[in-house]
XYZ file of N, CA and C in Angstrom:
588
model
N 103.349 90.955 119.542
C 102.423 91.681 120.379
C 102.723 93.177 120.280
N 101.678 93.953 120.492
C 101.865 95.396 120.569
C 100.904 95.969 121.587
N 101.305 97.106 122.154
C 100.511 97.754 123.191
C 99.952 99.063 122.662
N 98.687 99.311 122.944
C 98.061 100.584 122.598
C 98.397 101.560 123.721
N 99.215 102.565 123.419
C 99.577 103.567 124.419
C 98.454 104.585 124.555
N 97.984 105.070 123.400
C 96.917 106.073 123.412
C 96.101 105.945 122.128
N 94.783 105.977 122.271
C 93.904 105.839 121.101
C 92.722 106.784 121.228
N 92.423 107.467 120.131
C 91.242 108.321 120.055
C 90.587 108.046 118.710
N 89.433 107.435 118.743
C 88.718 107.010 117.537
C 89.600 106.143 116.638
N 90.112 105.072 117.236
C 90.879 104.058 116.509
C 90.164 102.727 116.721
N 89.993 101.978 115.634
C 89.151 100.786 115.661
C 89.829 99.625 114.952
N 89.556 98.415 115.428
C 89.912 97.224 114.656
C 88.717 96.909 113.768
N 88.994 96.767 112.485
C 87.956 96.376 111.525
C 88.216 94.935 111.128
N 87.206 94.095 111.239
C 87.382 92.735 110.736
C 86.456 92.515 109.556
N 86.891 91.639 108.669
C 86.137 91.322 107.446
C 85.822 92.567 106.627
N 86.767 93.481 106.576
C 86.564 94.729 105.844
C 87.019 94.555 104.398
N 86.244 95.058 103.469
C 86.590 94.919 102.051
C 86.966 96.254 101.417
N 87.244 97.276 102.218
C 87.599 98.576 101.640
C 88.929 98.462 100.901
N 89.114 99.251 99.838
C 90.355 99.183 99.066
C 91.603 99.438 99.917
N 91.557 100.415 100.819
C 92.739 100.739 101.620
C 93.075 99.618 102.597
N 92.068 98.953 103.102
C 92.271 97.805 103.979
C 92.958 96.670 103.213
N 92.486 96.418 101.996
C 93.082 95.363 101.162
C 94.553 95.658 100.884
N 94.859 96.926 100.564
C 96.245 97.301 100.263
C 97.131 97.069 101.485
N 96.671 97.507 102.663
C 97.453 97.293 103.895
C 97.740 95.819 104.123
N 96.725 94.993 103.984
C 96.917 93.561 104.202
C 97.842 92.950 103.157
N 97.727 93.373 101.921
C 98.604 92.875 100.863
C 100.066 93.198 101.172
N 100.339 94.426 101.608
C 101.714 94.856 101.853
C 102.388 94.074 102.980
N 101.611 93.568 103.930
C 102.193 92.783 105.028
C 101.928 91.283 104.873
N 101.469 90.888 103.687
C 101.258 89.484 103.325
C 100.193 88.790 104.174
N 99.156 89.527 104.543
C 97.979 88.949 105.197
C 96.943 88.614 104.134
N 95.931 87.835 104.513
C 94.763 87.666 103.655
C 94.031 89.000 103.589
N 93.319 89.245 102.492
C 92.624 90.525 102.309
C 91.635 90.843 103.425
N 91.000 89.831 103.998
C 89.973 90.082 105.008
C 90.503 90.041 106.440
N 91.830 89.960 106.609
C 92.393 90.029 107.958
C 92.010 91.347 108.615
N 91.956 91.378 109.948
C 91.658 92.647 110.619
C 92.727 93.701 110.326
N 92.305 94.944 110.261
C 93.197 96.102 110.161
C 92.734 97.111 111.204
N 93.558 98.118 111.432
C 93.175 99.177 112.364
C 92.846 100.424 111.563
N 91.681 100.981 111.813
C 91.244 102.233 111.198
C 91.435 103.335 112.234
N 92.182 104.386 111.846
C 92.440 105.500 112.759
C 91.767 106.739 112.197
N 90.836 107.289 112.966
C 90.125 108.493 112.531
C 90.689 109.755 113.168
N 91.227 109.645 114.402
C 91.765 110.835 115.074
C 93.223 110.676 115.485
N 93.565 109.584 116.198
C 94.922 109.477 116.741
C 95.158 108.055 117.252
N 96.389 107.565 117.063
C 96.768 106.273 117.636
C 98.265 106.258 117.881
N 98.647 105.795 119.073
C 100.063 105.588 119.392
C 100.195 104.183 119.960
N 101.086 103.384 119.336
C 101.304 102.005 119.769
C 102.789 101.773 120.032
N 103.090 100.738 120.831
C 104.473 100.339 121.085
C 104.587 98.852 120.768
N 105.627 98.503 120.021
C 105.828 97.093 119.666
C 106.483 96.354 120.828
N 106.041 95.126 121.026
C 106.643 94.262 122.052
C 107.665 93.321 121.411
N 107.633 93.232 120.088
C 108.567 92.403 119.335
C 108.753 93.035 117.965
N 109.530 92.406 117.108
C 109.769 92.911 115.755
C 108.543 92.604 114.895
N 107.920 93.657 114.341
C 106.663 93.507 113.602
C 106.781 94.063 112.189
N 105.921 93.571 111.306
C 105.803 94.109 109.953
C 104.469 94.831 109.867
N 104.520 96.133 109.512
C 103.309 96.955 109.450
C 103.248 97.685 108.115
N 102.058 98.171 107.772
C 101.886 99.022 106.592
C 100.797 100.038 106.898
N 100.894 101.200 106.260
C 99.923 102.266 106.497
C 99.462 102.815 105.156
N 98.143 102.966 105.009
C 97.596 103.608 103.813
C 96.587 104.656 104.252
N 96.303 105.592 103.365
C 95.360 106.658 103.672
C 96.038 108.007 103.590
N 95.477 108.972 104.320
C 96.021 110.327 104.283
C 96.311 110.797 105.694
N 97.533 111.278 105.907
C 97.929 111.760 107.216
C 99.430 111.675 107.388
N 99.862 111.665 108.647
C 101.283 111.637 108.990
C 101.520 110.467 109.944
N 102.658 109.794 109.756
C 103.021 108.664 110.612
C 104.432 108.897 111.136
N 104.605 108.713 112.447
C 105.896 108.957 113.093
C 106.359 107.673 113.778
N 107.570 107.246 113.429
C 108.197 106.073 114.035
C 109.322 106.573 114.929
N 109.154 106.453 116.249
C 110.167 106.937 117.201
C 110.635 108.353 116.868
N 109.730 109.269 116.704
C 109.978 110.694 116.468
C 110.518 111.017 115.075
N 110.494 110.060 114.156
C 110.918 110.318 112.778
C 109.746 109.999 111.854
N 109.394 110.963 110.992
C 108.286 110.735 110.065
C 108.677 109.675 109.037
N 107.746 108.777 108.756
C 107.990 107.698 107.795
C 106.935 107.758 106.691
N 107.259 107.231 105.506
C 106.310 107.296 104.388
C 105.133 106.341 104.559
N 104.037 106.723 103.940
C 102.838 105.886 103.892
C 102.917 104.965 102.682
N 101.924 104.084 102.563
C 101.716 103.244 101.385
C 102.862 102.267 101.143
N 103.449 101.753 102.235
C 104.523 100.766 102.114
C 104.619 99.946 103.386
N 105.309 98.833 103.293
C 105.560 98.003 104.473
C 106.767 98.562 105.222
N 106.718 98.469 106.548
C 107.816 98.919 107.408
C 108.070 97.858 108.469
N 109.332 97.702 108.845
C 109.655 96.840 109.976
C 109.631 97.717 111.223
N 108.856 97.294 112.211
C 108.741 98.010 113.482
C 109.564 97.237 114.515
N 110.766 97.772 114.879
C 111.622 97.055 115.831
C 111.000 96.978 117.229
N 111.472 96.056 118.068
C 110.942 95.934 119.427
C 111.095 97.239 120.212
N 110.097 97.565 121.006
C 110.057 98.740 121.891
C 109.968 100.075 121.159
N 109.772 100.070 119.855
C 109.588 101.320 119.110
C 108.126 101.745 119.210
N 107.913 103.062 119.090
C 106.543 103.576 119.059
C 106.199 104.017 117.645
N 104.947 103.849 117.292
C 104.417 104.277 116.002
C 103.191 105.124 116.304
N 103.197 106.370 115.799
C 102.100 107.294 116.059
C 101.471 107.696 114.737
N 100.149 107.605 114.655
C 99.413 107.930 113.433
C 98.540 109.153 113.666
N 98.709 110.152 112.775
C 97.926 111.389 112.809
C 97.180 111.512 111.478
N 95.965 111.035 111.376
C 95.258 111.108 110.088
C 94.759 112.518 109.782
N 94.777 112.874 108.482
C 94.085 114.091 108.058
C 92.664 113.722 107.652
N 92.491 112.517 107.131
C 91.160 111.950 106.867
C 91.074 110.661 107.672
N 91.513 109.575 107.066
C 91.565 108.282 107.754
C 92.871 107.595 107.388
N 93.430 106.854 108.337
C 94.592 106.020 108.079
C 94.241 104.581 108.422
N 94.718 103.672 107.604
C 94.567 102.246 107.867
C 95.944 101.694 108.225
N 95.990 100.872 109.264
C 97.224 100.251 109.710
C 97.074 98.739 109.585
N 97.907 98.155 108.729
C 97.942 96.704 108.591
C 99.102 96.163 109.406
N 98.885 95.071 110.106
C 99.926 94.456 110.929
C 99.952 92.967 110.609
N 101.127 92.464 110.268
C 101.254 91.043 109.917
C 100.701 90.175 111.043
N 99.702 89.361 110.705
C 99.145 88.410 111.652
C 98.276 89.003 112.748
N 97.798 90.246 112.573
C 96.934 90.845 113.596
C 95.708 89.970 113.793
N 95.434 89.663 115.043
C 94.226 88.887 115.323
C 93.403 89.626 116.364
N 92.135 89.340 116.354
C 91.199 90.026 117.241
C 90.249 88.981 117.797
N 90.111 88.956 119.105
C 89.226 87.959 119.715
C 87.764 88.245 119.412
N 87.501 89.429 118.855
C 86.119 89.801 118.526
C 85.940 89.784 117.012
N 86.377 88.699 116.362
C 86.311 88.588 114.902
C 84.894 88.756 114.370
N 83.906 88.396 115.186
C 82.537 88.480 114.704
C 82.055 89.927 114.616
N 82.739 90.832 115.318
C 82.345 92.242 115.259
C 83.029 92.896 114.071
N 82.297 93.746 113.382
C 82.878 94.454 112.248
C 83.781 95.579 112.743
N 83.398 96.223 113.844
C 84.120 97.381 114.348
C 84.333 97.225 115.849
N 85.583 97.359 116.285
C 85.916 97.234 117.700
C 86.797 98.410 118.098
N 86.366 99.224 119.055
C 87.109 100.420 119.470
C 88.297 100.034 120.362
N 89.498 100.545 120.008
C 90.695 100.273 120.801
C 90.706 101.121 122.066
N 91.278 100.544 123.136
C 91.368 101.245 124.420
C 92.837 101.389 124.829
N 93.143 102.464 125.547
C 94.495 102.682 126.067
C 94.906 101.501 126.938
N 96.161 101.060 126.786
C 96.681 99.965 127.588
C 96.381 98.576 127.049
N 95.564 98.494 126.025
C 95.204 97.198 125.446
C 96.421 96.581 124.746
N 96.545 95.262 124.816
C 97.621 94.542 124.135
C 96.994 93.711 123.024
N 97.536 93.875 121.812
C 97.003 93.169 120.644
C 97.954 92.059 120.220
N 97.386 90.971 119.763
C 98.160 89.824 119.315
C 98.437 89.940 117.817
N 99.689 89.703 117.444
C 100.073 89.709 116.027
C 101.319 88.844 115.864
N 101.736 88.639 114.633
C 102.876 87.781 114.340
C 104.174 88.561 114.472
N 105.086 88.054 115.299
C 106.405 88.670 115.404
C 107.304 88.073 114.325
N 108.169 88.917 113.758
C 109.095 88.452 112.726
C 110.222 87.686 113.394
N 110.615 86.588 112.785
C 111.637 85.738 113.394
C 113.010 85.908 112.760
N 113.217 86.956 112.010
C 114.516 87.190 111.393
C 114.640 86.619 109.999
N 113.681 85.836 109.544
C 113.749 85.231 108.220
C 113.063 86.071 107.157
N 112.979 87.377 107.374
C 112.297 88.222 106.400
C 113.308 88.785 105.409
N 112.952 88.779 104.150
C 113.807 89.335 103.110
C 113.628 90.852 103.082
N 114.728 91.580 103.321
C 114.632 93.043 103.300
C 114.240 93.545 101.917
N 114.691 92.851 100.866
C 114.284 93.255 99.513
C 112.774 93.139 99.352
N 112.192 92.107 99.944
C 110.747 91.914 99.857
C 110.008 93.037 100.586
N 110.563 93.502 101.708
C 109.952 94.613 102.438
C 110.094 95.901 101.635
N 111.276 96.131 101.072
C 111.518 97.355 100.299
C 110.573 97.441 99.109
N 110.303 96.318 98.449
C 109.448 96.329 97.263
C 107.965 96.367 97.637
N 107.643 96.132 98.907
C 106.241 96.125 99.350
C 105.733 97.548 99.536
N 105.474 98.184 98.427
C 104.945 99.546 98.467
C 104.115 99.803 97.230
N 103.305 100.830 97.322
C 102.444 101.203 96.199
C 103.255 102.083 95.251
N 103.285 101.771 93.954
C 104.025 102.600 93.001
C 103.486 104.038 92.994
N 104.408 104.997 92.927
C 104.015 106.408 92.994
C 103.028 106.801 91.902
N 103.187 106.268 90.704
C 102.281 106.646 89.609
C 100.844 106.218 89.923
N 100.658 105.002 90.435
C 99.312 104.534 90.784
C 98.785 105.251 92.023
N 99.673 105.566 92.949
C 99.257 106.298 94.145
C 98.752 107.689 93.772
N 99.490 108.389 92.907
C 99.048 109.727 92.451
C 97.694 109.635 91.771
N 97.540 108.622 90.927
C 96.273 108.424 90.217
C 95.124 108.221 91.207
N 95.373 107.448 92.259
C 94.329 107.180 93.260
C 94.029 108.429 94.087
N 95.072 109.126 94.534
C 94.877 110.277 95.423
C 94.251 111.480 94.727
N 94.332 111.552 93.396
C 93.726 112.691 92.692
C 92.243 112.488 92.414
N 91.716 111.315 92.732
C 90.274 111.097 92.561
C 89.521 111.971 93.556
N 88.451 112.603 93.084
C 87.687 113.513 93.937
C 86.415 112.859 94.444
N 86.253 112.889 95.736
C 84.992 112.458 96.330
C 84.819 110.962 96.435
N 83.876 110.597 97.274
C 83.541 109.203 97.563
C 83.124 108.452 96.313
N 82.260 109.056 95.496
C 81.697 108.387 94.317
C 82.802 108.015 93.332
N 83.667 108.996 93.024
C 84.737 108.727 92.059
C 85.714 107.688 92.609
N 86.009 107.750 93.902
C 86.908 106.751 94.495
C 86.267 105.374 94.488
N 84.963 105.343 94.640
C 84.242 104.063 94.607
C 84.292 103.472 93.201
N 84.027 104.305 92.186
C 83.966 103.821 90.806
C 85.357 103.559 90.228
N 86.141 104.623 90.061
C 87.458 104.501 89.431
C 88.494 103.925 90.386
N 88.319 104.194 91.671
C 89.293 103.756 92.670
C 89.466 102.260 92.724
N 88.396 101.521 92.577
C 88.478 100.050 92.630
C 89.382 99.506 91.517
N 89.280 100.113 90.327
C 90.133 99.665 89.213
C 91.604 99.965 89.496
N 91.863 101.142 90.072
C 93.244 101.500 90.401
C 93.776 100.568 91.485
N 92.953 100.270 92.476
C 93.372 99.365 93.552
C 93.672 97.976 92.987
N 92.886 97.515 92.025
C 93.173 96.230 91.381
C 94.544 96.260 90.710
N 94.884 97.388 90.064
C 96.209 97.537 89.440
C 97.309 97.509 90.502
N 97.069 98.205 91.622
C 98.053 98.243 92.707
C 98.292 96.834 93.241
N 97.218 96.109 93.490
C 97.328 94.742 94.015
C 98.110 93.866 93.042
N 97.786 93.980 91.767
C 98.488 93.186 90.750
C 99.979 93.532 90.728
N 100.290 94.836 90.757
C 101.690 95.280 90.720
C 102.481 94.735 91.917
N 101.931 94.882 93.117
C 102.645 94.439 94.320
C 102.849 92.928 94.291
N 101.831 92.175 93.877
C 101.969 90.714 93.788
C 103.059 90.325 92.789
N 103.053 90.957 91.613
C 104.060 90.639 90.596
C 105.463 90.986 91.081
N 105.603 92.123 91.760
C 106.914 92.526 92.277
C 107.420 91.520 93.310
N 106.550 91.081 94.202
C 106.956 90.103 95.218
C 107.334 88.770 94.575
N 106.575 88.352 93.560
C 106.893 87.106 92.857
C 108.256 87.210 92.176
N 108.546 88.370 91.596
C 109.841 88.569 90.934
C 110.986 88.478 91.945
N 110.812 89.057 93.123
C 111.846 88.987 94.167
C 112.076 87.533 94.579
N 111.007 86.772 94.715
C 111.125 85.355 95.087
C 111.903 84.592 94.017
N 111.707 84.963 92.748
C 112.426 84.297 91.647
C 113.877 84.759 91.551
N 114.265 85.772 92.339
C 115.660 86.211 92.329
C 115.907 87.567 91.698
N 114.873 88.293 91.343
C 115.057 89.624 90.755
C 115.717 90.552 91.770
N 116.459 91.518 91.262
C 117.130 92.511 92.103
C 116.500 93.873 91.861
N 116.335 94.621 92.942
C 115.794 95.973 92.854
C 116.944 96.932 92.597
N 116.826 97.731 91.535
C 117.846 98.739 91.219
C 117.178 100.101 91.084
N 117.972 101.131 91.339
C 117.497 102.499 91.148
C 118.266 103.096 89.980
N 117.524 103.708 89.061
C 118.107 104.279 87.851
C 117.695 105.739 87.769
N 118.662 106.610 87.454
C 118.355 108.030 87.322
C 118.252 108.365 85.833
N 117.102 108.929 85.437
C 116.866 109.336 84.054
C 116.434 110.797 84.072
N 117.206 111.642 83.409
C 116.918 113.082 83.377
C 116.682 113.652 84.772
N 117.491 113.227 85.730
C 117.394 113.751 87.092
C 116.308 113.127 87.947
N 115.515 112.220 87.384
C 114.443 111.565 88.137
C 114.870 110.124 88.433
N 114.752 109.719 89.697
C 115.130 108.362 90.091
C 113.934 107.424 89.961
N 114.166 106.319 89.268
C 113.147 105.283 89.093
C 113.654 103.993 89.723
N 112.732 103.168 90.177
C 113.087 101.848 90.674
C 112.641 100.812 89.654
N 113.473 99.787 89.470
C 113.130 98.721 88.530
C 113.606 97.394 89.101
N 112.890 96.343 88.756
C 113.308 94.995 89.117
C 113.987 94.369 87.913
N 115.192 93.859 88.117
C 115.962 93.222 87.052
C 116.011 91.728 87.345
N 115.629 90.952 86.341
C 115.574 89.505 86.523
C 116.314 88.834 85.372
N 117.184 87.866 85.703
C 117.884 87.115 84.660
C 116.930 86.141 84.004
N 117.118 85.946 82.698
C 116.263 85.004 81.970
C 117.066 83.772 81.619
């Protein structure tokens, strides 16, 4: 469960097929059409239990007064606050988020509202959470697209690559691959190493 502390133009979207919504749901292991939260101006929430969340889009996200990166899965500990400040729009995916108004495409969040979602029971693989992120090269490629039209045309192909990459990385972790960081010419890269 989580509580909406303060919301300004924040909505639950159900049955949304936007690329950013799909990425958020993928990172927290939801079905693609699970509800997500779209934040246009501001949202502050407090977790009632240990939750798995992901954020995509453009803006700033603060977890208990510390800025955290976008485009990845994060564990939200009990009683922590998460504040989203979009510059355009931010999408928030929450593992198991459910909405009693599933038939509505758009539902405006209200202050004090409590949302139902899946609490983590301690059986989550931290390696799986760490690998649940969008690769920087594909993210740069997506973010440099200009305008709605180009994001609609070329963006869908990039999002398909992102989805494929994240799925393959998660499958590798399940098979026992280990995440390592390697420094090459001063640049740190992440790689999954798997025994054959």
